[in-house]
PDB file of C-alpha atoms in Angstrom:
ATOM      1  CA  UNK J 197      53.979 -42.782  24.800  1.00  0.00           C
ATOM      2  CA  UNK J 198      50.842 -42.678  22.473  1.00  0.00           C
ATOM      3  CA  UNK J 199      49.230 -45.877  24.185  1.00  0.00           C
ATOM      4  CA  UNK J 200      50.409 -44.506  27.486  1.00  0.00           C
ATOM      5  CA  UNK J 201      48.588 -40.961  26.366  1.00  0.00           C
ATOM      6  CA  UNK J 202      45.330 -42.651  25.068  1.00  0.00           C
ATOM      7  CA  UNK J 203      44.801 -45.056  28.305  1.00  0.00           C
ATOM      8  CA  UNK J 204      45.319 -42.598  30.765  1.00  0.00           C
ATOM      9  CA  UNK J 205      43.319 -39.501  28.631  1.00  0.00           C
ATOM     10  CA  UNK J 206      40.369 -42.885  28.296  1.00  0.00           C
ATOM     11  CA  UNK J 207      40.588 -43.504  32.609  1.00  0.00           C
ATOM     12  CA  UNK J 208      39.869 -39.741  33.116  1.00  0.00           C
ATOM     13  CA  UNK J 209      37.141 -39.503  30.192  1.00  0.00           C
ATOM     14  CA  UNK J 210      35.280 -41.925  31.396  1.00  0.00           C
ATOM     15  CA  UNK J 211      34.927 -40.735  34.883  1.00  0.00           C
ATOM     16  CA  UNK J 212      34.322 -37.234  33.942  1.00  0.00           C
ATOM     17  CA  UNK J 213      30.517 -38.072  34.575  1.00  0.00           C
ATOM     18  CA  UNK J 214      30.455 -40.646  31.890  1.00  0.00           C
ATOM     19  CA  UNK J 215      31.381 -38.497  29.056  1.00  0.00           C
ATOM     20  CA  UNK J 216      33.638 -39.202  25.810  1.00  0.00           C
ATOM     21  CA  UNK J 217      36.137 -37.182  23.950  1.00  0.00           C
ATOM     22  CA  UNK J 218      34.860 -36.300  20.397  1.00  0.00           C
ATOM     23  CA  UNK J 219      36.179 -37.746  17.302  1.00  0.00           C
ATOM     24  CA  UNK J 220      35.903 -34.490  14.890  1.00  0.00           C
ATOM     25  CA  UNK J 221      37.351 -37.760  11.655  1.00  0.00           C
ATOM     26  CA  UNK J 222      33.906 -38.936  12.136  1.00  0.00           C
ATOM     27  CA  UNK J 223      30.673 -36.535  12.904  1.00  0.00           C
ATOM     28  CA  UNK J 224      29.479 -38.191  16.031  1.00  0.00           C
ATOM     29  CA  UNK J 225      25.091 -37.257  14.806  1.00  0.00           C
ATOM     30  CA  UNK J 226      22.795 -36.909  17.805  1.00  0.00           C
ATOM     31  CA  UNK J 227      19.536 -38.432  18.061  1.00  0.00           C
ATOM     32  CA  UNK J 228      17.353 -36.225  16.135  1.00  0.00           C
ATOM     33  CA  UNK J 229      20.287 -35.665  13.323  1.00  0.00           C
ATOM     34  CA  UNK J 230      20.577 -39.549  12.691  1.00  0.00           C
ATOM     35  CA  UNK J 231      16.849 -39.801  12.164  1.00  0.00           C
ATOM     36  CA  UNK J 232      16.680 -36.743   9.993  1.00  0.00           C
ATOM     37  CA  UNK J 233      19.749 -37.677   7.597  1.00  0.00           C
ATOM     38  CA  UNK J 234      18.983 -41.475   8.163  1.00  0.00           C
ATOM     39  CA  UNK J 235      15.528 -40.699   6.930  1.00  0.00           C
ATOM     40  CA  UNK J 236      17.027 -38.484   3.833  1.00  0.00           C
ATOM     41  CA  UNK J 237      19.235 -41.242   3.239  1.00  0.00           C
ATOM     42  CA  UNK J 238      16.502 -43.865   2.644  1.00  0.00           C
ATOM     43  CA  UNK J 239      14.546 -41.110   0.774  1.00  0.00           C
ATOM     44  CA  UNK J 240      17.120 -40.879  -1.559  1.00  0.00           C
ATOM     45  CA  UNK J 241      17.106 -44.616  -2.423  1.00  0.00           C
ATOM     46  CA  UNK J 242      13.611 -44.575  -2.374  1.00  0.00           C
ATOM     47  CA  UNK J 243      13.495 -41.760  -5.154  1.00  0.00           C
ATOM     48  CA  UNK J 244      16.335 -43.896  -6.835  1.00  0.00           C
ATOM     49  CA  UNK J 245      14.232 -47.211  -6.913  1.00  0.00           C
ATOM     50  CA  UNK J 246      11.822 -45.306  -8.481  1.00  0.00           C
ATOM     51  CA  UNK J 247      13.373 -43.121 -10.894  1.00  0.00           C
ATOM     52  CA  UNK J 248      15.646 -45.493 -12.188  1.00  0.00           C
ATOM     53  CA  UNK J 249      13.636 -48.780 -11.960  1.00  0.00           C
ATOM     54  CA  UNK J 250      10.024 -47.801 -11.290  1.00  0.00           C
ATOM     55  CA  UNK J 251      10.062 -50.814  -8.820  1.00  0.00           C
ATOM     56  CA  UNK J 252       9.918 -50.142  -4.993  1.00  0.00           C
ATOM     57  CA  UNK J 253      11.727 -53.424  -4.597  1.00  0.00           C
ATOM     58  CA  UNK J 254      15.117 -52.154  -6.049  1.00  0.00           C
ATOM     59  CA  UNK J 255      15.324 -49.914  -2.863  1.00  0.00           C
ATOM     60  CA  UNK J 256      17.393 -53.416  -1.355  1.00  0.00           C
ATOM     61  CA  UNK J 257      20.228 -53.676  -3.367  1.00  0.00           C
ATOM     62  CA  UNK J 258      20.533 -49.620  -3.746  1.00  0.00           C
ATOM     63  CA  UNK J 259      20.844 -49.455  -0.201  1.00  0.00           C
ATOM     64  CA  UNK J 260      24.697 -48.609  -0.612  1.00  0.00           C
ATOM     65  CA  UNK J 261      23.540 -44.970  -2.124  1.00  0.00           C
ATOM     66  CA  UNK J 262      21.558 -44.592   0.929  1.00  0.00           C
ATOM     67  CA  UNK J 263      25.111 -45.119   2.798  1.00  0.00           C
ATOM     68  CA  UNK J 264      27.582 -43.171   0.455  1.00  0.00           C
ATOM     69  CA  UNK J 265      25.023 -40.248   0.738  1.00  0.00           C
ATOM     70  CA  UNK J 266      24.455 -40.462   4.525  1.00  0.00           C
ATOM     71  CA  UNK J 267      28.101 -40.794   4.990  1.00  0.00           C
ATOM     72  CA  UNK J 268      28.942 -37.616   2.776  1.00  0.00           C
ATOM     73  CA  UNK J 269      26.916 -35.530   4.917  1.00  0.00           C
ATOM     74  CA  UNK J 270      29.006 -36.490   7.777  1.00  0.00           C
ATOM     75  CA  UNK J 271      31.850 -35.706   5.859  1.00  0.00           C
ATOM     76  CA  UNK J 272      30.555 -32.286   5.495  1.00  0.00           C
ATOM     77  CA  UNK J 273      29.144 -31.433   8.619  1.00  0.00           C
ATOM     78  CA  UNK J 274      32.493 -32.911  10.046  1.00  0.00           C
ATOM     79  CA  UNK J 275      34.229 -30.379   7.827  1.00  0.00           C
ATOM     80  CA  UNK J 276      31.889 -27.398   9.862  1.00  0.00           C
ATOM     81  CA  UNK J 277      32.641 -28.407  13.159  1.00  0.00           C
ATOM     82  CA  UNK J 278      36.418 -28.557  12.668  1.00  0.00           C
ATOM     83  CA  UNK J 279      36.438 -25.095  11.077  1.00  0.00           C
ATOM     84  CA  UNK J 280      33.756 -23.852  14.744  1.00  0.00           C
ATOM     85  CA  UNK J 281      36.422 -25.563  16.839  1.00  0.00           C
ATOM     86  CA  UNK J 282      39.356 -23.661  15.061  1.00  0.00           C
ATOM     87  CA  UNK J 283      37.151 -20.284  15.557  1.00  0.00           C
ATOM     88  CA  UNK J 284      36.746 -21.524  19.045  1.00  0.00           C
ATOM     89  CA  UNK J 285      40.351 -22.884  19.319  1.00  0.00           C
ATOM     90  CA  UNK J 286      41.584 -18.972  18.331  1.00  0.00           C
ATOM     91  CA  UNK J 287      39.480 -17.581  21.295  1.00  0.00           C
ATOM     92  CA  UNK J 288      40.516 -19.946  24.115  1.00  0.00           C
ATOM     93  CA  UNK J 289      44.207 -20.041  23.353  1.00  0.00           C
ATOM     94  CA  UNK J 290      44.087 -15.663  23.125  1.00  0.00           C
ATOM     95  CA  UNK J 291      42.270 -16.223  26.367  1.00  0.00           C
ATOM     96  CA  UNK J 292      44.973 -18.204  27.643  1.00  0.00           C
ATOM     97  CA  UNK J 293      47.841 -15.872  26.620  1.00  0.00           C
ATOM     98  CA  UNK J 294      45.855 -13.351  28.552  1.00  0.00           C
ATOM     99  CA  UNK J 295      46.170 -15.386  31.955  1.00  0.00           C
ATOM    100  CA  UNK J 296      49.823 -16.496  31.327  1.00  0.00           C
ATOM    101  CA  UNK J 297      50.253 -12.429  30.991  1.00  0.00           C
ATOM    102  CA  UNK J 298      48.738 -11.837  34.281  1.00  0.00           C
ATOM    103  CA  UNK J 299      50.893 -14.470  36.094  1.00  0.00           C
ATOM    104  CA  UNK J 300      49.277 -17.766  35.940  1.00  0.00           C
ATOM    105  CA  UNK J 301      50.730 -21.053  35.010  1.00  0.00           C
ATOM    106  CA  UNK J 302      49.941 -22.594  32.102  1.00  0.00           C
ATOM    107  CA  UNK J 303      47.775 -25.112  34.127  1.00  0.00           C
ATOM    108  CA  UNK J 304      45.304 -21.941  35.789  1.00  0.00           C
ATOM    109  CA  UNK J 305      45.597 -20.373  32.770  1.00  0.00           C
ATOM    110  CA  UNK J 306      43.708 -22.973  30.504  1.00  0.00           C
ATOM    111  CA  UNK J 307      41.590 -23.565  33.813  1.00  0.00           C
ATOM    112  CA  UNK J 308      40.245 -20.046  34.170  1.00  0.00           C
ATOM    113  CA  UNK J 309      40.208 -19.649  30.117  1.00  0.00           C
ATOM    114  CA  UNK J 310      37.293 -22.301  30.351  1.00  0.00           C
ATOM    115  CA  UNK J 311      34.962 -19.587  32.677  1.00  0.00           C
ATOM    116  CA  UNK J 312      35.437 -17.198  29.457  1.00  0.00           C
ATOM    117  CA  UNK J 313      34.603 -19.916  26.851  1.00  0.00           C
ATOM    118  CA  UNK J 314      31.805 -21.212  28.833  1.00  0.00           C
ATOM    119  CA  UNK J 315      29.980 -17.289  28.418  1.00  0.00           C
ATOM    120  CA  UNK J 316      30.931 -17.103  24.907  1.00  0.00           C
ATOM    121  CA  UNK J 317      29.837 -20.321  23.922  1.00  0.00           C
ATOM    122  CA  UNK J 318      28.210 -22.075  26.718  1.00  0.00           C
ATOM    123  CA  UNK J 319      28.851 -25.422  28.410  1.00  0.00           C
ATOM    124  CA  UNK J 320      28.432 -27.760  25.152  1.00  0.00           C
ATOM    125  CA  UNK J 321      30.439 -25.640  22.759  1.00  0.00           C
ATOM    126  CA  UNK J 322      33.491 -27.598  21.261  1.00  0.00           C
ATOM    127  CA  UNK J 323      36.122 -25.463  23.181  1.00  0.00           C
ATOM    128  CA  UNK J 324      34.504 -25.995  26.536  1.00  0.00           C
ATOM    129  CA  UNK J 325      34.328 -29.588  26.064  1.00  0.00           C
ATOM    130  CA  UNK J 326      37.486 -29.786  25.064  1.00  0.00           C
ATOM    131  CA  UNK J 327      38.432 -27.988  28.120  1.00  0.00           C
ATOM    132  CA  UNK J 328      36.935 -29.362  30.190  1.00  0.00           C
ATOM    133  CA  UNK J 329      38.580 -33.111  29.161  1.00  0.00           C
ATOM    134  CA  UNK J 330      41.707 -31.075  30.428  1.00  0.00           C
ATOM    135  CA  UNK J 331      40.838 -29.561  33.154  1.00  0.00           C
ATOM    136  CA  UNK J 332      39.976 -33.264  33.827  1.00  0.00           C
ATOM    137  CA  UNK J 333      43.126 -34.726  32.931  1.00  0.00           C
ATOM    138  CA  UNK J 334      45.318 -32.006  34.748  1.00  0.00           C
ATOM    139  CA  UNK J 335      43.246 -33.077  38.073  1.00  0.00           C
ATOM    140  CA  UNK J 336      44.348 -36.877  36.943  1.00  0.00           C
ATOM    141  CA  UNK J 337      47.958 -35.591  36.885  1.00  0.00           C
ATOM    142  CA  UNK J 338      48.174 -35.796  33.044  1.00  0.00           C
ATOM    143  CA  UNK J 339      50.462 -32.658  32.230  1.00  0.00           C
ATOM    144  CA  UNK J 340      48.978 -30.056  30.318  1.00  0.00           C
ATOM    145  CA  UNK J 341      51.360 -30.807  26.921  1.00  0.00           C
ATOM    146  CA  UNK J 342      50.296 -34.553  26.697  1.00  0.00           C
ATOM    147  CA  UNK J 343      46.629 -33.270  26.856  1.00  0.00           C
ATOM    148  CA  UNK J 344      47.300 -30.768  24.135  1.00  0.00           C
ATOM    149  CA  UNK J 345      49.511 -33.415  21.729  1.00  0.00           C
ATOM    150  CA  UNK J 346      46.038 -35.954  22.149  1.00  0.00           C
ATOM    151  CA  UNK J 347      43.722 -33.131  21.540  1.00  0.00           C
ATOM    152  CA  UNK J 348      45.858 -31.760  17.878  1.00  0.00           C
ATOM    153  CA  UNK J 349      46.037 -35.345  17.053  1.00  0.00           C
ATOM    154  CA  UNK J 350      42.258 -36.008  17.498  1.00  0.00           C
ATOM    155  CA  UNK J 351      41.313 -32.548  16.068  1.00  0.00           C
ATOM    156  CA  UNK J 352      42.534 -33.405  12.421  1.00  0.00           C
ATOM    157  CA  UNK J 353      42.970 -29.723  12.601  1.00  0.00           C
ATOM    158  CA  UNK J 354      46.688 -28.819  11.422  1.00  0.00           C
ATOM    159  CA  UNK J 355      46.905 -25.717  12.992  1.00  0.00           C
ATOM    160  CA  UNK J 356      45.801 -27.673  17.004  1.00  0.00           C
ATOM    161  CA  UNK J 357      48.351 -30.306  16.349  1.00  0.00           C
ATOM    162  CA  UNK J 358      50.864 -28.176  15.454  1.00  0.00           C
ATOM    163  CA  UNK J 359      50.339 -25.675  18.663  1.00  0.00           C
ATOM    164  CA  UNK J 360      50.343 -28.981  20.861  1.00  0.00           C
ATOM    165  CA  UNK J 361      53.852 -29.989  19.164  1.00  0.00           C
ATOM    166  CA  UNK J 362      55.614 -26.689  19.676  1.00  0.00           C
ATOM    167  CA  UNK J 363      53.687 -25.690  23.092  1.00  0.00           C
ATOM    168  CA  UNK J 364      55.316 -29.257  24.498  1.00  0.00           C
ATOM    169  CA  UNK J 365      58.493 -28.281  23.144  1.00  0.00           C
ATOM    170  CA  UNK J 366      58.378 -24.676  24.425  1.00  0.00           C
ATOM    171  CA  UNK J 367      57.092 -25.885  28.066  1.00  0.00           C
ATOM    172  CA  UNK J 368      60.632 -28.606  28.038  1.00  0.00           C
ATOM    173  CA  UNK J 369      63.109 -26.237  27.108  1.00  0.00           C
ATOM    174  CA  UNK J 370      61.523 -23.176  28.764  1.00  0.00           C
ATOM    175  CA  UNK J 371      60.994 -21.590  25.141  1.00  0.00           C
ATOM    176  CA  UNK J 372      58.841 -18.215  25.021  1.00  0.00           C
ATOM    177  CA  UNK J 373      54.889 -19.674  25.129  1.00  0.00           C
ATOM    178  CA  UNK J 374      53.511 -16.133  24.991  1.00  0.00           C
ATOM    179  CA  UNK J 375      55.498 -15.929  21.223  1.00  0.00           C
ATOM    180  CA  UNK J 376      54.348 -19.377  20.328  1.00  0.00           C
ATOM    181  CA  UNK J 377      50.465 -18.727  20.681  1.00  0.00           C
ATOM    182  CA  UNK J 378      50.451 -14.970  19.688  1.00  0.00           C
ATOM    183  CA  UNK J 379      52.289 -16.569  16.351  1.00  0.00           C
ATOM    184  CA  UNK J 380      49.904 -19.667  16.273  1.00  0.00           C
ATOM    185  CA  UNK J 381      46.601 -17.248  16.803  1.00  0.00           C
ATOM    186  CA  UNK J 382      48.251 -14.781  13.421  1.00  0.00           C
ATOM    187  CA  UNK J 383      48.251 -18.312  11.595  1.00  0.00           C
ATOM    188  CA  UNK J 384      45.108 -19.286  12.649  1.00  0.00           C
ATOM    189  CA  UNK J 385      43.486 -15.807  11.562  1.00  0.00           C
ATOM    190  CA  UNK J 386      45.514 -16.011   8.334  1.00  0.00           C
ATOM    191  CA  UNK J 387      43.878 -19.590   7.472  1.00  0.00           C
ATOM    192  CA  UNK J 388      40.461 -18.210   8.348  1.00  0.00           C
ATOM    193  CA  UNK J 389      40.877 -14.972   6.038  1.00  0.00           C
ATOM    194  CA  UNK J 390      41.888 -17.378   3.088  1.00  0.00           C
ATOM    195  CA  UNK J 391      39.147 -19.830   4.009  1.00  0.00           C
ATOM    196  CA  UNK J 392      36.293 -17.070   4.142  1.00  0.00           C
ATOM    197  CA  UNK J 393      37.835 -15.920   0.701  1.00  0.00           C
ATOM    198  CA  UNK J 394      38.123 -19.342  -1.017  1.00  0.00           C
ATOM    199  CA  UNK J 395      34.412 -19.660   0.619  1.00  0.00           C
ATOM    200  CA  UNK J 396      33.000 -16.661  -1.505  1.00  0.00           C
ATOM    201  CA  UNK J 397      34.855 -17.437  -4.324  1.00  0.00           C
ATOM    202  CA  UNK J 398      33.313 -20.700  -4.927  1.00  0.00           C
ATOM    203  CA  UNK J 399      29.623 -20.306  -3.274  1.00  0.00           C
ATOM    204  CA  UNK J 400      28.398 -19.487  -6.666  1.00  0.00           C
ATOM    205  CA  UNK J 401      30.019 -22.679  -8.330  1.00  0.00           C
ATOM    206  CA  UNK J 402      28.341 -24.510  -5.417  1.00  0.00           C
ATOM    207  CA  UNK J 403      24.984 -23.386  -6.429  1.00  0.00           C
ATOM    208  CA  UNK J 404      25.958 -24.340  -9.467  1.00  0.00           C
ATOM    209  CA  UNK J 405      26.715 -27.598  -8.511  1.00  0.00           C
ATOM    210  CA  UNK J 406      23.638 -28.313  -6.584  1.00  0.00           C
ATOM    211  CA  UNK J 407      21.472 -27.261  -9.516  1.00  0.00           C
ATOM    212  CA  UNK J 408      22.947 -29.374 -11.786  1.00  0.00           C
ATOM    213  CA  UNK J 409      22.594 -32.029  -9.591  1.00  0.00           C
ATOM    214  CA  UNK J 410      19.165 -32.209  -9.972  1.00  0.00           C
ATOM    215  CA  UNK J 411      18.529 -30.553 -13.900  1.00  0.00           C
ATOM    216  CA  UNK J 412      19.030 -34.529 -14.879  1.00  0.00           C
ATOM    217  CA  UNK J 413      16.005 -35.584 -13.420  1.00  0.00           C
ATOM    218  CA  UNK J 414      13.504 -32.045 -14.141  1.00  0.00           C
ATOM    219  CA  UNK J 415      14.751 -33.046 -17.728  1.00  0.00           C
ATOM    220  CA  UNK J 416      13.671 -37.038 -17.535  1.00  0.00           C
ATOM    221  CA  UNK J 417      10.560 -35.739 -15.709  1.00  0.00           C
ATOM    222  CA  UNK J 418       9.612 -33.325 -18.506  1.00  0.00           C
ATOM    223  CA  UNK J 419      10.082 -35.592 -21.314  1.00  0.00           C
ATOM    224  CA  UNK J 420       8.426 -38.310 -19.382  1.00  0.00           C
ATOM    225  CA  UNK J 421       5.464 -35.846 -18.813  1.00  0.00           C
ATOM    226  CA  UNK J 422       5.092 -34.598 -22.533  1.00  0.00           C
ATOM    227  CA  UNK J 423       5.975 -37.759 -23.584  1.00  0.00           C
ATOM    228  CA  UNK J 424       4.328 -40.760 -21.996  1.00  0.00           C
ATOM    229  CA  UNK J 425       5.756 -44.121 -22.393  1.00  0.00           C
ATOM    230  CA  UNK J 426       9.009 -42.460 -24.227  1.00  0.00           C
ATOM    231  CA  UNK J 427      11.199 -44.192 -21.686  1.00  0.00           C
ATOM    232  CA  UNK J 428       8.864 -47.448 -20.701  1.00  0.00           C
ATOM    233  CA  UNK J 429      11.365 -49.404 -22.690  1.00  0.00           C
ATOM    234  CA  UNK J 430      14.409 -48.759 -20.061  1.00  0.00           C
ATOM    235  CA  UNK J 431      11.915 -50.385 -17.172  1.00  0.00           C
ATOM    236  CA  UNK J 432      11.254 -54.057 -16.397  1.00  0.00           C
ATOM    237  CA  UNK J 433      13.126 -55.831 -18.834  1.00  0.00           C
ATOM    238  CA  UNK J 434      17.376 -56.545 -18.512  1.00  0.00           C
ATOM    239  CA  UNK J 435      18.583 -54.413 -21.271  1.00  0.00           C
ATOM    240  CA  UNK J 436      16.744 -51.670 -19.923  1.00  0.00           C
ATOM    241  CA  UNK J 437      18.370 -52.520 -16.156  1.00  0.00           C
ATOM    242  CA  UNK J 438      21.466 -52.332 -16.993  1.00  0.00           C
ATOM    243  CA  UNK J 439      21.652 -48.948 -18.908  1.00  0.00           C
ATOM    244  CA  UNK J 440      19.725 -47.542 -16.311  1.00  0.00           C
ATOM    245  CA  UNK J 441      22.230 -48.846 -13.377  1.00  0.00           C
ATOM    246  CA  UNK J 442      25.185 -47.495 -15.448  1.00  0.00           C
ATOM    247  CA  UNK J 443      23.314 -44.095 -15.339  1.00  0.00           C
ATOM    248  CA  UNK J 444      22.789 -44.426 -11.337  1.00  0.00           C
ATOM    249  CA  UNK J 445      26.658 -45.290 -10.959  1.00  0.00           C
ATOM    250  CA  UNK J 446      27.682 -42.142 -13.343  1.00  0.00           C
ATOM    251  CA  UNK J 447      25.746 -40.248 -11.814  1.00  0.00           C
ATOM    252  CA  UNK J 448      26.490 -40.916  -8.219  1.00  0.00           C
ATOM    253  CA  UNK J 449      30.455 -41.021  -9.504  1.00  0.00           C
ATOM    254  CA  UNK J 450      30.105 -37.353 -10.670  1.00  0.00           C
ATOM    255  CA  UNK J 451      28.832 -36.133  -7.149  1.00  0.00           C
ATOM    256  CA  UNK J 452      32.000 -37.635  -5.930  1.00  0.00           C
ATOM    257  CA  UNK J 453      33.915 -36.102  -8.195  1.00  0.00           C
ATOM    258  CA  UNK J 454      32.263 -32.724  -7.853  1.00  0.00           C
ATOM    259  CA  UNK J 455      32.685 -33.096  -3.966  1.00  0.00           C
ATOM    260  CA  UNK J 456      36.431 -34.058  -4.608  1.00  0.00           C
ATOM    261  CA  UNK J 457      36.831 -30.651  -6.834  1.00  0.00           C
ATOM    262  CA  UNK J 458      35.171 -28.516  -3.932  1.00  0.00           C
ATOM    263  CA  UNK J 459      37.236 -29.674  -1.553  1.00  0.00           C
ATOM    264  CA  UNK J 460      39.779 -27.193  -1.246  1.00  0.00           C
ATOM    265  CA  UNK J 461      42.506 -27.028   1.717  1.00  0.00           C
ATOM    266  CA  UNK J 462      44.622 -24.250   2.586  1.00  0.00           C
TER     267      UNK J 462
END
């Protein structure tokens, strides 16, 4: 059924004027965001070369910072777009209730919830895309539960995946939709209470974190300034390499592990 799923939802994405569903596991960046974060990135191992080596020419083989840094931002600007699409996800399926209330199928209802989205959040918010991929597929003759299974599955988002499971089950067995989204939209609201809270809890620790990310090198800086040639020894010579690349990998390891420890989940 998945393979099934995937090569009919890829026929319809593809001719829905040439666009492609989004991957929210990996931050699809535009354009102008590649060359912004791409050119951070290489700033980064540029500052590294430097600061660690004093030799341009280290920037090669410290290209892999460049990477794990430009691929943590994606990590965390994936993180931001699944918690807009849950925001999003809240609205549309509240909308839909509404319609199902007033008489429509579930088919109309998700169709005429996308005119409501579309003024919210305009045509390339997440929610409208995402409708419109099923607006798509319904005119293929996908039914409206696969769509919804693909789209939980794809969101990473527990609370989608979990809707699409019990909505598929309630549509089969003629269970009480209405119940299942007013309970998934109290859930939802729930999760975004504790996330706001968990948000403002640890903001300050963040801070925290991003200052001490850089008091390392204001402290290198300042003893390089007052003292010149206190740290010459550590440059251009193997000894001196080696400490200096165990310093780059500790240091890099902690932001990990920071990242790792600010990673909460509800």
């Amino acid at each position: 059924m998945e393979k099934n799923l995937k090569a009919r939802v890829l026929l319809f994405s593809h001719a829905d004027n040439g666009k492609t569903l989004i991957d929210y596991e990996h931050y699809q960046f535009g354009g102008k965001e590649f060359l912004l974060y791409g050119a951070e990135a290489a700033g980064i191992v540029i500052f590294f070369a430097y600061f660690f080596y004093r030799s341009l020419s280290a920037a090669i083989p410290l290209i892999p910072i460049g990477i794990f840094f430009f691929k943590r931002k994606g990590k965390e600007l994936s993180k931001k777009q699944k918690e807009l699409l849950k925001v999003q996800f809240k609205e549309a399926i509240l909308c839909i209730s509404a319609g199902m209330r007033a008489g429509y199928s579930a088919e109309n209802a998700v169709r005429e919830s996308y005119t409501d989205m579309r003024r919210m959040y305009g045509e390339k918010g997440l929610i409208c895309r995402e409708l419109q991929y099923m607006i798509g597929g319904m005119n293929n003759n996908i039914p409206i539960e696969e769509l919804l299974h693909g789209f939980g599955n794809r969101s990473g988002v527990d609370e989608i995946r979990e809707f699409g499971d019990i909505f598929a089950i309630a549509k089969k067995n003629g269970g009480n939709i209405g119940q299942v989204i007013a309970e998934t939209v109290e859930i939802i609201s729930r999760k975004l209470e504790v996330d706001r809270e968990i948000a403002t809890l640890i903001s300050a620790k963040k801070l925290e974190q991003n200052i001490m990310n850089f008091v390392p090198f204001f402290i290198l800086a300042y003893v390089n300034a007052t003292s010149k040639g206190f740290f010459q020894m550590l440059y251009h010579n193997p000894a001196g390499i080696i400490i200096m690349t165990i310093g780059a990998a500790v240091y890099v390891g902690a932001i990990f592990l920071e990242d790792k420890i600010m990673d909460i989940r509800v």
